[in-house]
Coordinates of C-alpha atoms in Angstrom, one line a residue:
Chain D
X1 CA 91.5 148.9 129.1
X2 CA 94.9 147.2 130.2
X3 CA 94.3 145.6 133.6
X4 CA 97.9 146.1 136.3
X5 CA 99.2 143.9 138.9
X6 CA 101.7 144.9 141.4
X7 CA 102.3 144.1 145.1
X8 CA 99.8 144.9 148.3
X9 CA 102.7 146.3 150.2
X10 CA 106.2 146.5 150.9
X11 CA 108.1 147.0 153.7
X12 CA 111.3 149.4 153.4
X13 CA 113.9 151.4 156.1
X14 CA 114.8 154.6 155.5
X15 CA 117.7 155.8 153.1
X16 CA 117.0 152.9 151.0
X17 CA 116.0 152.4 147.4
X18 CA 112.9 151.2 146.7
X19 CA 111.8 149.6 143.4
X20 CA 108.4 148.5 142.8
X21 CA 106.7 146.7 139.8
X22 CA 103.9 146.9 138.3
X23 CA 102.5 144.1 135.6
X24 CA 100.1 144.9 132.6
X25 CA 100.4 142.0 130.1
X26 CA 97.3 143.1 128.1
X27 CA 98.8 147.0 127.7
X28 CA 98.5 148.1 123.9
X29 CA 100.0 150.3 121.3
X30 CA 98.5 153.5 122.5
X31 CA 99.5 153.3 125.8
X32 CA 101.5 154.9 128.4
X33 CA 102.3 153.5 132.1
X34 CA 101.5 155.7 135.0
X35 CA 102.4 156.0 138.6
X36 CA 100.1 158.3 141.1
X37 CA 100.5 158.6 144.9
X38 CA 98.1 158.7 147.9
X39 CA 99.2 159.9 150.8
X40 CA 96.3 159.4 153.2
X41 CA 92.9 161.9 153.4
X42 CA 94.0 163.0 149.9
X43 CA 93.7 163.2 146.4
X44 CA 96.2 161.3 144.5
X45 CA 99.4 162.7 143.2
X46 CA 101.0 162.4 139.8
X47 CA 104.0 160.6 139.9
X48 CA 105.4 159.7 136.8
X49 CA 105.0 158.8 133.3
X50 CA 106.4 156.6 130.5
X51 CA 105.6 155.2 127.5
X52 CA 109.6 152.9 127.1
X53 CA 112.7 152.3 128.5
X54 CA 113.7 154.7 130.7
X55 CA 112.4 158.2 132.5
X56 CA 113.6 160.5 135.6
X57 CA 112.1 163.5 137.2
X58 CA 113.2 164.8 140.2
X59 CA 110.6 162.5 142.2
X60 CA 111.9 159.2 141.2
X61 CA 112.6 157.1 138.0
X62 CA 110.8 154.2 135.4
X63 CA 112.1 151.9 134.2
X64 CA 110.4 150.0 130.7
X65 CA 111.3 147.3 129.4
X66 CA 111.0 146.0 125.1
X67 CA 108.5 144.0 126.1
X68 CA 106.2 146.9 128.1
X69 CA 103.9 144.1 130.2
X70 CA 106.2 146.0 133.0
X71 CA 107.3 148.7 134.5
X72 CA 109.3 149.3 137.7
X73 CA 109.3 152.6 139.4
X74 CA 112.3 153.2 141.5
X75 CA 112.0 155.6 144.3
X76 CA 115.6 157.1 145.4
X77 CA 116.2 157.3 149.6
X78 CA 113.0 156.8 150.6
X79 CA 112.3 159.3 153.8
X80 CA 108.6 158.8 156.3
X81 CA 107.2 160.9 154.5
X82 CA 107.4 158.6 151.2
X83 CA 104.5 156.4 153.2
X84 CA 101.8 156.4 151.2
X85 CA 100.5 154.2 148.0
X86 CA 101.5 153.8 145.0
X87 CA 99.0 153.1 142.5
X88 CA 100.4 152.2 138.8
X89 CA 98.1 152.5 135.5
X90 CA 97.6 152.1 132.4
X91 CA 96.9 155.3 129.6
X92 CA 95.4 155.4 126.1
X93 CA 97.2 158.2 124.4
X94 CA 95.1 161.7 124.5
X95 CA 91.8 160.8 123.1
X96 CA 88.5 160.2 124.0
X97 CA 89.2 157.7 126.6
X98 CA 89.9 159.6 129.7
X99 CA 89.0 157.1 131.6
X100 CA 91.4 156.1 135.1
X101 CA 90.9 152.5 136.0
X102 CA 92.5 152.5 139.1
X103 CA 94.0 148.9 140.9
X104 CA 94.6 148.7 144.9
X105 CA 97.8 149.7 144.7
X106 CA 101.3 149.3 146.5
X107 CA 101.0 150.8 150.4
X108 CA 104.4 151.1 150.9
X109 CA 105.4 151.6 154.9
X110 CA 109.0 153.5 155.2
X111 CA 110.4 152.5 158.5
X112 CA 113.1 155.1 160.5
Chain K
X1 CA 97.2 179.2 140.5
X2 CA 94.8 177.5 143.4
X3 CA 94.6 173.5 142.9
X4 CA 91.3 171.2 142.4
X5 CA 89.0 172.6 145.1
X6 CA 86.3 170.5 147.3
X7 CA 83.7 170.9 149.3
X8 CA 82.4 169.7 151.9
X9 CA 85.8 168.0 153.1
X10 CA 83.5 165.6 155.2
X11 CA 79.8 166.2 155.3
X12 CA 77.0 163.8 157.3
X13 CA 74.0 162.6 155.9
X14 CA 71.2 160.2 157.5
X15 CA 69.5 157.8 155.3
X16 CA 67.4 159.0 152.9
X17 CA 68.1 162.8 152.8
X18 CA 70.1 163.7 148.9
X19 CA 74.1 165.2 149.4
X20 CA 75.2 167.3 147.0
X21 CA 79.1 167.9 146.3
X22 CA 81.2 170.5 144.5
X23 CA 84.1 170.3 142.8
X24 CA 85.7 173.4 141.3
X25 CA 88.5 172.4 138.9
X26 CA 92.1 174.1 138.1
X27 CA 92.1 177.4 136.5
X28 CA 91.4 176.5 132.6
X29 CA 91.4 172.9 133.0
X30 CA 87.6 172.5 131.4
X31 CA 87.0 168.7 131.9
X32 CA 86.0 167.5 135.3
X33 CA 86.2 163.6 136.8
X34 CA 84.5 162.0 139.5
X35 CA 85.9 158.8 141.3
X36 CA 84.4 156.9 144.7
X37 CA 87.0 155.4 147.4
X38 CA 85.9 152.7 149.9
X39 CA 88.3 152.5 152.7
X40 CA 91.1 150.3 151.0
X41 CA 90.4 150.1 148.1
X42 CA 91.0 151.5 144.9
X43 CA 89.1 154.6 143.2
X44 CA 86.2 153.9 141.1
X45 CA 86.0 155.9 138.2
X46 CA 81.8 157.0 138.2
X47 CA 81.9 160.0 135.8
X48 CA 83.6 162.6 133.5
X49 CA 81.8 166.0 132.0
X50 CA 83.0 168.7 130.1
X51 CA 81.3 172.1 130.6
X52 CA 77.8 171.3 129.8
X53 CA 78.5 167.8 128.6
X54 CA 78.5 164.3 130.1
X55 CA 80.8 162.3 128.4
X56 CA 80.9 159.4 130.3
X57 CA 78.9 158.1 133.1
X58 CA 79.3 154.4 132.9
X59 CA 80.7 154.4 136.2
X60 CA 77.8 156.1 138.2
X61 CA 74.6 154.2 139.6
X62 CA 71.8 154.7 137.3
X63 CA 70.0 155.7 140.1
X64 CA 70.5 158.4 142.6
X65 CA 72.8 159.6 141.8
X66 CA 73.8 162.4 139.0
X67 CA 76.8 164.8 138.3
X68 CA 76.8 168.3 136.4
X69 CA 79.4 170.7 134.9
X70 CA 77.2 174.0 134.3
X71 CA 78.6 176.6 131.9
X72 CA 79.0 179.2 134.8
X73 CA 80.3 177.6 138.6
X74 CA 81.2 174.3 139.7
X75 CA 80.6 170.9 138.8
X76 CA 77.9 168.9 141.5
X77 CA 77.5 165.1 142.4
X78 CA 74.4 165.0 143.8
X79 CA 73.2 161.8 145.5
X80 CA 69.4 161.5 146.6
X81 CA 68.2 159.4 148.8
X82 CA 71.4 158.3 150.5
X83 CA 71.9 154.7 151.9
X84 CA 74.5 153.6 154.1
X85 CA 76.8 151.9 151.3
X86 CA 76.9 155.6 150.1
X87 CA 79.6 156.4 152.3
X88 CA 83.1 157.1 150.9
X89 CA 85.6 159.2 149.8
X90 CA 84.3 161.0 146.5
X91 CA 87.4 162.4 144.8
X92 CA 87.0 165.2 141.3
X93 CA 90.1 165.5 139.7
X94 CA 90.3 167.8 136.6
X95 CA 92.7 168.6 132.9
X96 CA 93.1 170.6 130.2
X97 CA 90.9 170.5 127.1
X98 CA 93.7 170.1 124.4
X99 CA 96.6 171.2 123.4
X100 CA 100.2 169.1 122.3
X101 CA 100.1 167.1 125.7
X102 CA 100.8 162.7 125.5
X103 CA 97.7 162.2 127.8
X104 CA 95.8 164.0 129.7
X105 CA 97.6 164.6 133.5
X106 CA 94.4 163.8 135.8
X107 CA 95.0 166.9 139.0
X108 CA 92.9 165.3 142.3
X109 CA 91.6 167.4 144.7
X110 CA 91.4 166.9 148.5
X111 CA 88.2 164.6 147.7
X112 CA 84.8 165.1 150.3
X113 CA 84.7 162.0 152.8
X114 CA 80.4 161.5 152.9
X115 CA 79.3 159.0 155.4
X116 CA 75.8 158.5 156.1
X117 CA 73.8 157.3 159.2

């Protein structure tokens, strides 16, 4: 399973755009990039998933370059409630292997 | 549609006692996963179960830990003879079984915080 690397922490201010980059140099052809968000004392919550180029939903955008060795989660106009830990995971296409491998994540602090 | 439910939310046990953690998956989900999270760390996979079957238990310690997902009722993670090092947050997740999905998105419960004194 691919290993991911992302910054341990980031600071931002309300209203700013936040970009969190994740490296996954050993990503396989059938792997998808998935991001989860975790608030203190809660379970992780799925944010977004993509394979290549750009994916956007109501919460975030995910940018994936052609070589797929990295990805960037973009949070537009963050608010205080976006303070959380963000995890980047590489997830194999639907099959028998469903085990998620988690790194330390990026702890985002949004300041007023 | 209720989300993944876990109980208890907090559990305190003395060393040597048994801990039983329960997880009810989302309606329609027949796949359950257990993860452990230590403070300031990411989640660590423990076990993946389908109804009445353990599919992957590669992350679960061989001794003192067991998991089940019976045909009826919640999934149970059981820790016998707990030690202080078992203190952690234990999260359960569930997912769909089959279907036109790219990957199997996992839905997480609120976790059970186990404290061993």
